Amino acid sequence: MEPVYTPVVHFARGLFAAQGLRFQRTGQEAIPQTGGGVVAINHIGYLDFALAGYAFKDVGRLVRFMAKKEVFDMKGVGSLMRGMKHIPVDRSAGAGAYREAVAALQRGELIGVFPEATISRSFELKEFKTGAVRMAQEAGVPIIPTIVWGSQRIWTKDHPKKLGRTGVPIIVTVGRPIEAPADADPAQLTEQLKAEMKQMLDRAKAQYPPMTGEDLAFLPKALGGTAPTVDEAAEMEEQERQRRAARKAEKAAKAAKKKGSAQP
């Protein structure tokens, strides 16, 4: 029993039940009963962390997630995130979050990370960052590959969220832990992780009920859907990055101008 995490989990389960979500959770026998581990999850929707964590809570394990600092700055939400012992990540200075995550792993915690860093608009795996592997190597713990499929139909980028009673099927698959020797090449181990997660994701797609009509927007083009291709999604992300940079520069310029005009 944790004073914050446990009630939040009960609330989330109630919400999932109200939505009529139909879960298929497999591979939970692979979850270590004790000890630390890096839970590496694909990222296709805003609720991936909660849906993936559901599978681990079934066997009595809680996952502490690494999330961008801005979430912790939100009124109310930030208090819950800190109470659940999740880890804030400042993308402009991530070394502190990395050290905190490694320390938590060494204490025996499960730390959830998204190796793709951001949501995949194509719903295929993007390029993986090596941080998940490097954390596992430094802490001396395994990596636990985890796949979520179906969450994009509830709430994802560029689409309105659907939080009503949708009855959406959700597949969560946990793979066998991958050892992360300290002397292994992080880049090669990351590619191994990605290859394993791709196989898991492909199996989940094959098992999933057919999508039709408007739901084709949540299916990769390679499977007959209308989602952006990997290359199209990458271009959209680059344009988004440029817009953010321009807004940031404009904000900084306005602040500098205001500061200059305030000086005597």
CSV table of N, CA and C in Angstrom, one decimal, residues 142-256:
chain,number,residue,atom,x,y,z
A,142,PRO,N,18.3,-5.8,-15.6
A,142,PRO,CA,17.8,-6.2,-16.9
A,142,PRO,C,16.9,-5.1,-17.5
A,143,ILE,N,16.7,-5.2,-18.8
A,143,ILE,CA,15.7,-4.4,-19.5
A,143,ILE,C,14.5,-5.3,-19.8
A,144,ILE,N,13.3,-4.8,-19.5
A,144,ILE,CA,12.1,-5.5,-19.7
A,144,ILE,C,11.3,-4.9,-20.9
A,145,PRO,N,11.3,-5.5,-22.1
A,145,PRO,CA,10.6,-4.9,-23.2
A,145,PRO,C,9.1,-5.1,-23.0
A,146,THR,N,8.4,-4.0,-23.3
A,146,THR,CA,6.9,-4.0,-23.1
A,146,THR,C,6.2,-3.3,-24.3
A,147,ILE,N,5.2,-3.9,-24.8
A,147,ILE,CA,4.5,-3.3,-25.9
A,147,ILE,C,3.0,-3.0,-25.6
A,148,VAL,N,2.6,-1.8,-26.0
A,148,VAL,CA,1.2,-1.5,-25.9
A,148,VAL,C,0.6,-1.2,-27.3
A,149,TRP,N,-0.6,-1.8,-27.5
A,149,TRP,CA,-1.2,-1.5,-28.8
A,149,TRP,C,-2.7,-1.3,-28.6
A,150,GLY,N,-3.2,-0.3,-29.3
A,150,GLY,CA,-4.6,0.1,-29.2
A,150,GLY,C,-4.8,1.4,-28.4
A,151,SER,N,-3.8,1.8,-27.7
A,151,SER,CA,-4.0,3.1,-26.9
A,151,SER,C,-4.1,4.3,-27.8
A,152,GLN,N,-3.5,4.2,-29.0
A,152,GLN,CA,-3.6,5.3,-29.9
A,152,GLN,C,-5.1,5.7,-30.3
A,153,ARG,N,-6.0,4.7,-30.1
A,153,ARG,CA,-7.4,5.0,-30.5
A,153,ARG,C,-8.1,5.8,-29.4
A,154,ILE,N,-7.5,5.9,-28.2
A,154,ILE,CA,-8.1,6.6,-27.1
A,154,ILE,C,-7.6,8.1,-27.1
A,155,TRP,N,-6.3,8.2,-27.1
A,155,TRP,CA,-5.7,9.6,-27.0
A,155,TRP,C,-4.3,9.6,-27.6
A,156,THR,N,-4.1,10.3,-28.7
A,156,THR,CA,-2.7,10.4,-29.2
A,156,THR,C,-2.6,11.8,-29.9
A,157,LYS,N,-1.4,12.0,-30.4
A,157,LYS,CA,-1.1,13.3,-31.1
A,157,LYS,C,-2.0,13.5,-32.4
A,158,ASP,N,-2.4,14.7,-32.6
A,158,ASP,CA,-3.1,15.1,-33.8
A,158,ASP,C,-4.5,14.5,-33.9
A,159,HIS,N,-5.0,13.9,-32.9
A,159,HIS,CA,-6.4,13.4,-32.9
A,159,HIS,C,-7.1,13.7,-31.6
A,160,PRO,N,-8.4,14.0,-31.7
A,160,PRO,CA,-9.2,14.3,-30.4
A,160,PRO,C,-9.2,13.1,-29.5
A,161,LYS,N,-9.2,13.3,-28.2
A,161,LYS,CA,-9.2,12.2,-27.3
A,161,LYS,C,-10.6,11.6,-27.2
A,162,LYS,N,-10.7,10.3,-27.0
A,162,LYS,CA,-12.0,9.6,-26.9
A,162,LYS,C,-12.0,8.9,-25.5
A,163,LEU,N,-12.5,9.6,-24.5
A,163,LEU,CA,-12.4,9.0,-23.1
A,163,LEU,C,-13.8,8.5,-22.7
A,164,GLY,N,-14.7,8.4,-23.6
A,164,GLY,CA,-16.0,7.9,-23.2
A,164,GLY,C,-16.0,6.4,-23.2
A,165,ARG,N,-17.2,5.8,-23.2
A,165,ARG,CA,-17.3,4.3,-23.2
A,165,ARG,C,-17.1,3.8,-24.6
A,166,THR,N,-15.8,3.6,-25.0
A,166,THR,CA,-15.5,3.2,-26.3
A,166,THR,C,-15.3,1.7,-26.5
A,167,GLY,N,-15.0,0.9,-25.5
A,167,GLY,CA,-14.9,-0.5,-25.6
A,167,GLY,C,-13.6,-0.9,-26.4
A,168,VAL,N,-12.6,0.0,-26.5
A,168,VAL,CA,-11.4,-0.2,-27.3
A,168,VAL,C,-10.6,-1.4,-26.7
A,169,PRO,N,-10.2,-2.4,-27.6
A,169,PRO,CA,-9.3,-3.4,-27.2
A,169,PRO,C,-7.9,-2.9,-26.9
A,170,ILE,N,-7.3,-3.3,-25.9
A,170,ILE,CA,-5.9,-2.9,-25.5
A,170,ILE,C,-5.1,-4.1,-25.3
A,171,ILE,N,-4.0,-4.2,-26.1
A,171,ILE,CA,-3.0,-5.3,-25.9
A,171,ILE,C,-1.8,-4.8,-25.2
A,172,VAL,N,-1.4,-5.4,-24.1
A,172,VAL,CA,-0.2,-5.1,-23.4
A,172,VAL,C,0.6,-6.4,-23.3
A,173,THR,N,1.8,-6.4,-23.8
A,173,THR,CA,2.7,-7.6,-23.9
A,173,THR,C,4.0,-7.3,-23.2
A,174,VAL,N,4.4,-8.2,-22.2
A,174,VAL,CA,5.6,-8.0,-21.5
A,174,VAL,C,6.6,-9.1,-22.1
A,175,GLY,N,7.7,-8.8,-22.5
A,175,GLY,CA,8.7,-9.7,-23.0
A,175,GLY,C,9.7,-10.2,-22.0
A,176,ARG,N,10.5,-11.2,-22.3
A,176,ARG,CA,11.5,-11.7,-21.4
A,176,ARG,C,12.6,-10.7,-21.2
A,177,PRO,N,13.0,-10.5,-19.9
A,177,PRO,CA,14.1,-9.6,-19.6
A,177,PRO,C,15.3,-9.8,-20.4
A,178,ILE,N,15.9,-8.7,-20.9
A,178,ILE,CA,17.1,-8.7,-21.6
A,178,ILE,C,18.3,-8.3,-20.7
A,179,GLU,N,19.3,-9.1,-20.6
A,179,GLU,CA,20.4,-8.7,-19.7
A,179,GLU,C,21.2,-7.6,-20.4
A,180,ALA,N,21.8,-6.7,-19.5
A,180,ALA,CA,22.6,-5.6,-20.1
A,180,ALA,C,24.0,-5.5,-19.4
A,181,PRO,N,24.9,-6.4,-19.9
A,181,PRO,CA,26.2,-6.4,-19.4
A,181,PRO,C,26.9,-5.1,-19.5
A,182,ALA,N,27.7,-4.7,-18.5
A,182,ALA,CA,28.3,-3.4,-18.4
A,182,ALA,C,29.3,-3.2,-19.6
A,183,ASP,N,29.9,-4.3,-20.1
A,183,ASP,CA,30.9,-4.2,-21.2
A,183,ASP,C,30.2,-4.3,-22.6
A,184,ALA,N,28.9,-4.4,-22.7
A,184,ALA,CA,28.3,-4.5,-24.0
A,184,ALA,C,28.2,-3.1,-24.6
A,185,ASP,N,28.2,-3.1,-26.0
A,185,ASP,CA,28.1,-1.9,-26.7
A,185,ASP,C,26.6,-1.4,-26.6
A,186,PRO,N,26.4,-0.2,-26.0
A,186,PRO,CA,25.0,0.3,-25.8
A,186,PRO,C,24.2,0.5,-27.1
A,187,ALA,N,24.9,0.8,-28.2
A,187,ALA,CA,24.2,1.0,-29.5
A,187,ALA,C,23.7,-0.4,-30.0
A,188,GLN,N,24.6,-1.4,-29.9
A,188,GLN,CA,24.2,-2.7,-30.4
A,188,GLN,C,23.1,-3.3,-29.5
A,189,LEU,N,23.2,-3.1,-28.2
A,189,LEU,CA,22.2,-3.6,-27.2
A,189,LEU,C,20.8,-2.9,-27.5
A,190,THR,N,20.9,-1.6,-27.8
A,190,THR,CA,19.7,-0.8,-28.1
A,190,THR,C,19.0,-1.4,-29.4
A,191,GLU,N,19.8,-1.7,-30.4
A,191,GLU,CA,19.3,-2.3,-31.6
A,191,GLU,C,18.6,-3.7,-31.3
A,192,GLN,N,19.3,-4.5,-30.4
A,192,GLN,CA,18.7,-5.7,-30.0
A,192,GLN,C,17.3,-5.5,-29.3
A,193,LEU,N,17.3,-4.5,-28.5
A,193,LEU,CA,16.0,-4.2,-27.8
A,193,LEU,C,14.9,-3.8,-28.8
A,194,LYS,N,15.3,-3.0,-29.7
A,194,LYS,CA,14.3,-2.5,-30.7
A,194,LYS,C,13.8,-3.7,-31.6
A,195,ALA,N,14.7,-4.6,-32.0
A,195,ALA,CA,14.4,-5.7,-32.8
A,195,ALA,C,13.4,-6.6,-32.0
A,196,GLU,N,13.6,-6.8,-30.8
A,196,GLU,CA,12.7,-7.6,-29.9
A,196,GLU,C,11.4,-7.0,-29.8
A,197,MET,N,11.4,-5.7,-29.6
A,197,MET,CA,10.1,-5.0,-29.4
A,197,MET,C,9.3,-4.9,-30.7
A,198,LYS,N,10.0,-4.9,-31.8
A,198,LYS,CA,9.3,-4.9,-33.1
A,198,LYS,C,8.6,-6.2,-33.3
A,199,GLN,N,9.3,-7.3,-33.0
A,199,GLN,CA,8.6,-8.6,-33.1
A,199,GLN,C,7.4,-8.7,-32.3
A,200,MET,N,7.5,-8.2,-31.0
A,200,MET,CA,6.4,-8.2,-30.1
A,200,MET,C,5.2,-7.3,-30.6
A,201,LEU,N,5.6,-6.1,-31.2
A,201,LEU,CA,4.6,-5.2,-31.7
A,201,LEU,C,3.9,-5.8,-32.9
A,202,ASP,N,4.7,-6.4,-33.8
A,202,ASP,CA,4.1,-7.1,-35.0
A,202,ASP,C,3.1,-8.2,-34.6
A,203,ARG,N,3.4,-8.9,-33.5
A,203,ARG,CA,2.5,-10.0,-33.1
A,203,ARG,C,1.2,-9.4,-32.5
A,204,ALA,N,1.3,-8.2,-31.8
A,204,ALA,CA,0.2,-7.6,-31.2
A,204,ALA,C,-0.7,-7.1,-32.3
A,205,LYS,N,-0.2,-6.5,-33.4
A,205,LYS,CA,-0.9,-6.0,-34.5
A,205,LYS,C,-1.7,-7.1,-35.2
A,206,ALA,N,-1.0,-8.3,-35.3
A,206,ALA,CA,-1.6,-9.4,-36.0
A,206,ALA,C,-2.8,-10.0,-35.2
A,207,GLN,N,-2.7,-9.9,-33.9
A,207,GLN,CA,-3.8,-10.4,-33.0
A,207,GLN,C,-4.9,-9.5,-32.8
A,208,TYR,N,-4.7,-8.2,-33.2
A,208,TYR,CA,-5.7,-7.2,-32.9
A,208,TYR,C,-6.9,-7.2,-33.8
A,209,PRO,N,-8.1,-7.0,-33.3
A,209,PRO,CA,-9.3,-7.0,-34.2
A,209,PRO,C,-9.1,-6.0,-35.3
A,210,PRO,N,-9.6,-6.3,-36.5
A,210,PRO,CA,-9.5,-5.4,-37.6
A,210,PRO,C,-10.0,-4.0,-37.4
A,211,MET,N,-9.3,-3.0,-37.9
A,211,MET,CA,-9.8,-1.6,-37.8
A,211,MET,C,-10.4,-1.2,-39.1
A,212,THR,N,-11.5,-0.5,-39.0
A,212,THR,CA,-12.2,0.0,-40.3
A,212,THR,C,-12.6,1.4,-40.1
A,213,GLY,N,-13.1,2.0,-41.2
A,213,GLY,CA,-13.7,3.4,-41.2
A,213,GLY,C,-12.7,4.4,-40.6
A,214,GLU,N,-13.2,5.2,-39.7
A,214,GLU,CA,-12.3,6.3,-39.1
A,214,GLU,C,-11.1,5.7,-38.4
A,215,ASP,N,-11.2,4.5,-37.9
A,215,ASP,CA,-10.1,4.0,-37.1
A,215,ASP,C,-8.9,3.6,-38.0
A,216,LEU,N,-9.1,3.7,-39.3
A,216,LEU,CA,-7.9,3.4,-40.1
A,216,LEU,C,-6.8,4.5,-39.9
A,217,ALA,N,-7.2,5.6,-39.4
A,217,ALA,CA,-6.2,6.7,-39.1
A,217,ALA,C,-5.3,6.3,-38.0
A,218,PHE,N,-5.6,5.2,-37.3
A,218,PHE,CA,-4.7,4.7,-36.2
A,218,PHE,C,-3.9,3.5,-36.6
A,219,LEU,N,-4.0,3.2,-37.9
A,219,LEU,CA,-3.3,2.0,-38.4
A,219,LEU,C,-2.2,2.4,-39.3
A,220,PRO,N,-1.0,1.8,-39.2
A,220,PRO,CA,0.1,2.1,-40.1
A,220,PRO,C,-0.3,1.9,-41.6
A,221,LYS,N,0.3,2.7,-42.5
A,221,LYS,CA,0.0,2.5,-43.9
A,221,LYS,C,0.4,1.1,-44.4
A,222,ALA,N,1.4,0.6,-43.8
A,222,ALA,CA,1.9,-0.8,-44.3
A,222,ALA,C,0.8,-1.8,-44.0
A,223,LEU,N,-0.1,-1.6,-43.1
A,223,LEU,CA,-1.2,-2.5,-42.8
A,223,LEU,C,-2.5,-2.1,-43.4
A,224,GLY,N,-2.5,-1.1,-44.3
A,224,GLY,CA,-3.7,-0.6,-45.0
A,224,GLY,C,-4.4,0.5,-44.3
A,225,GLY,N,-3.7,1.1,-43.3
A,225,GLY,CA,-4.2,2.3,-42.6
A,225,GLY,C,-3.9,3.6,-43.3
A,226,THR,N,-4.3,4.7,-42.7
A,226,THR,CA,-4.0,6.0,-43.2
A,226,THR,C,-3.1,6.9,-42.4
A,227,ALA,N,-2.4,6.2,-41.4
A,227,ALA,CA,-1.5,7.0,-40.5
A,227,ALA,C,-0.3,7.4,-41.4
A,228,PRO,N,0.4,8.5,-41.0
A,228,PRO,CA,1.6,8.9,-41.7
A,228,PRO,C,2.7,7.8,-41.7
A,229,THR,N,3.4,7.7,-42.8
A,229,THR,CA,4.6,6.8,-42.8
A,229,THR,C,5.6,7.3,-41.8
A,230,VAL,N,6.6,6.4,-41.6
A,230,VAL,CA,7.7,6.8,-40.7
A,230,VAL,C,8.4,8.1,-41.2
A,231,ASP,N,8.6,8.2,-42.5
A,231,ASP,CA,9.3,9.4,-43.0
A,231,ASP,C,8.4,10.6,-42.9
A,232,GLU,N,7.1,10.4,-43.2
A,232,GLU,CA,6.2,11.6,-43.1
A,232,GLU,C,6.1,12.0,-41.7
A,233,ALA,N,6.0,11.1,-40.7
A,233,ALA,CA,6.0,11.4,-39.3
A,233,ALA,C,7.2,12.2,-38.9
A,234,ALA,N,8.4,11.7,-39.4
A,234,ALA,CA,9.6,12.4,-39.0
A,234,ALA,C,9.6,13.9,-39.5
A,235,GLU,N,9.1,14.1,-40.7
A,235,GLU,CA,9.0,15.5,-41.2
A,235,GLU,C,8.1,16.3,-40.4
A,236,MET,N,7.0,15.7,-40.0
A,236,MET,CA,6.0,16.5,-39.1
A,236,MET,C,6.7,16.8,-37.8
A,237,GLU,N,7.5,15.9,-37.3
A,237,GLU,CA,8.2,16.2,-36.0
A,237,GLU,C,9.2,17.3,-36.1
A,238,GLU,N,9.9,17.3,-37.3
A,238,GLU,CA,10.9,18.3,-37.5
A,238,GLU,C,10.2,19.7,-37.6
A,239,GLN,N,9.1,19.8,-38.3
A,239,GLN,CA,8.3,21.0,-38.4
A,239,GLN,C,7.8,21.5,-37.0
A,240,GLU,N,7.4,20.5,-36.2
A,240,GLU,CA,7.0,20.8,-34.9
A,240,GLU,C,8.1,21.4,-34.0
A,241,ARG,N,9.3,20.8,-34.2
A,241,ARG,CA,10.5,21.2,-33.5
A,241,ARG,C,10.8,22.6,-33.8
A,242,GLN,N,10.8,22.9,-35.1
A,242,GLN,CA,11.1,24.3,-35.6
A,242,GLN,C,10.1,25.3,-35.1
A,243,ARG,N,8.8,24.9,-35.0
A,243,ARG,CA,7.8,25.8,-34.4
A,243,ARG,C,8.1,26.1,-33.0
A,244,ARG,N,8.4,25.1,-32.2
A,244,ARG,CA,8.7,25.2,-30.8
A,244,ARG,C,9.9,26.1,-30.6
A,245,ALA,N,11.0,25.9,-31.4
A,245,ALA,CA,12.2,26.7,-31.3
A,245,ALA,C,11.9,28.2,-31.6
A,246,ALA,N,11.0,28.4,-32.6
A,246,ALA,CA,10.6,29.8,-33.0
A,246,ALA,C,9.9,30.5,-31.9
A,247,ARG,N,8.9,29.7,-31.3
A,247,ARG,CA,8.2,30.3,-30.2
A,247,ARG,C,9.1,30.6,-29.0
A,248,LYS,N,10.0,29.7,-28.7
A,248,LYS,CA,10.9,30.0,-27.6
A,248,LYS,C,11.8,31.2,-27.9
A,249,ALA,N,12.3,31.3,-29.1
A,249,ALA,CA,13.1,32.5,-29.5
A,249,ALA,C,12.3,33.8,-29.4
A,250,GLU,N,11.1,33.7,-29.8
A,250,GLU,CA,10.2,34.9,-29.8
A,250,GLU,C,9.9,35.3,-28.3
A,251,LYS,N,9.7,34.3,-27.5
A,251,LYS,CA,9.4,34.6,-26.1
A,251,LYS,C,10.7,35.2,-25.4
A,252,ALA,N,11.8,34.7,-25.7
A,252,ALA,CA,13.1,35.2,-25.1
A,252,ALA,C,13.3,36.6,-25.6
A,253,ALA,N,13.0,36.9,-26.9
A,253,ALA,CA,13.2,38.2,-27.4
A,253,ALA,C,12.3,39.2,-26.7
A,254,LYS,N,11.0,38.9,-26.5
A,254,LYS,CA,10.1,39.7,-25.8
A,254,LYS,C,10.5,40.0,-24.4
A,255,ALA,N,11.0,39.0,-23.7
A,255,ALA,CA,11.5,39.1,-22.3
A,255,ALA,C,12.7,40.1,-22.3
A,256,ALA,N,13.6,39.9,-23.2
A,256,ALA,CA,14.8,40.8,-23.3
A,256,ALA,C,14.4,42.2,-23.5
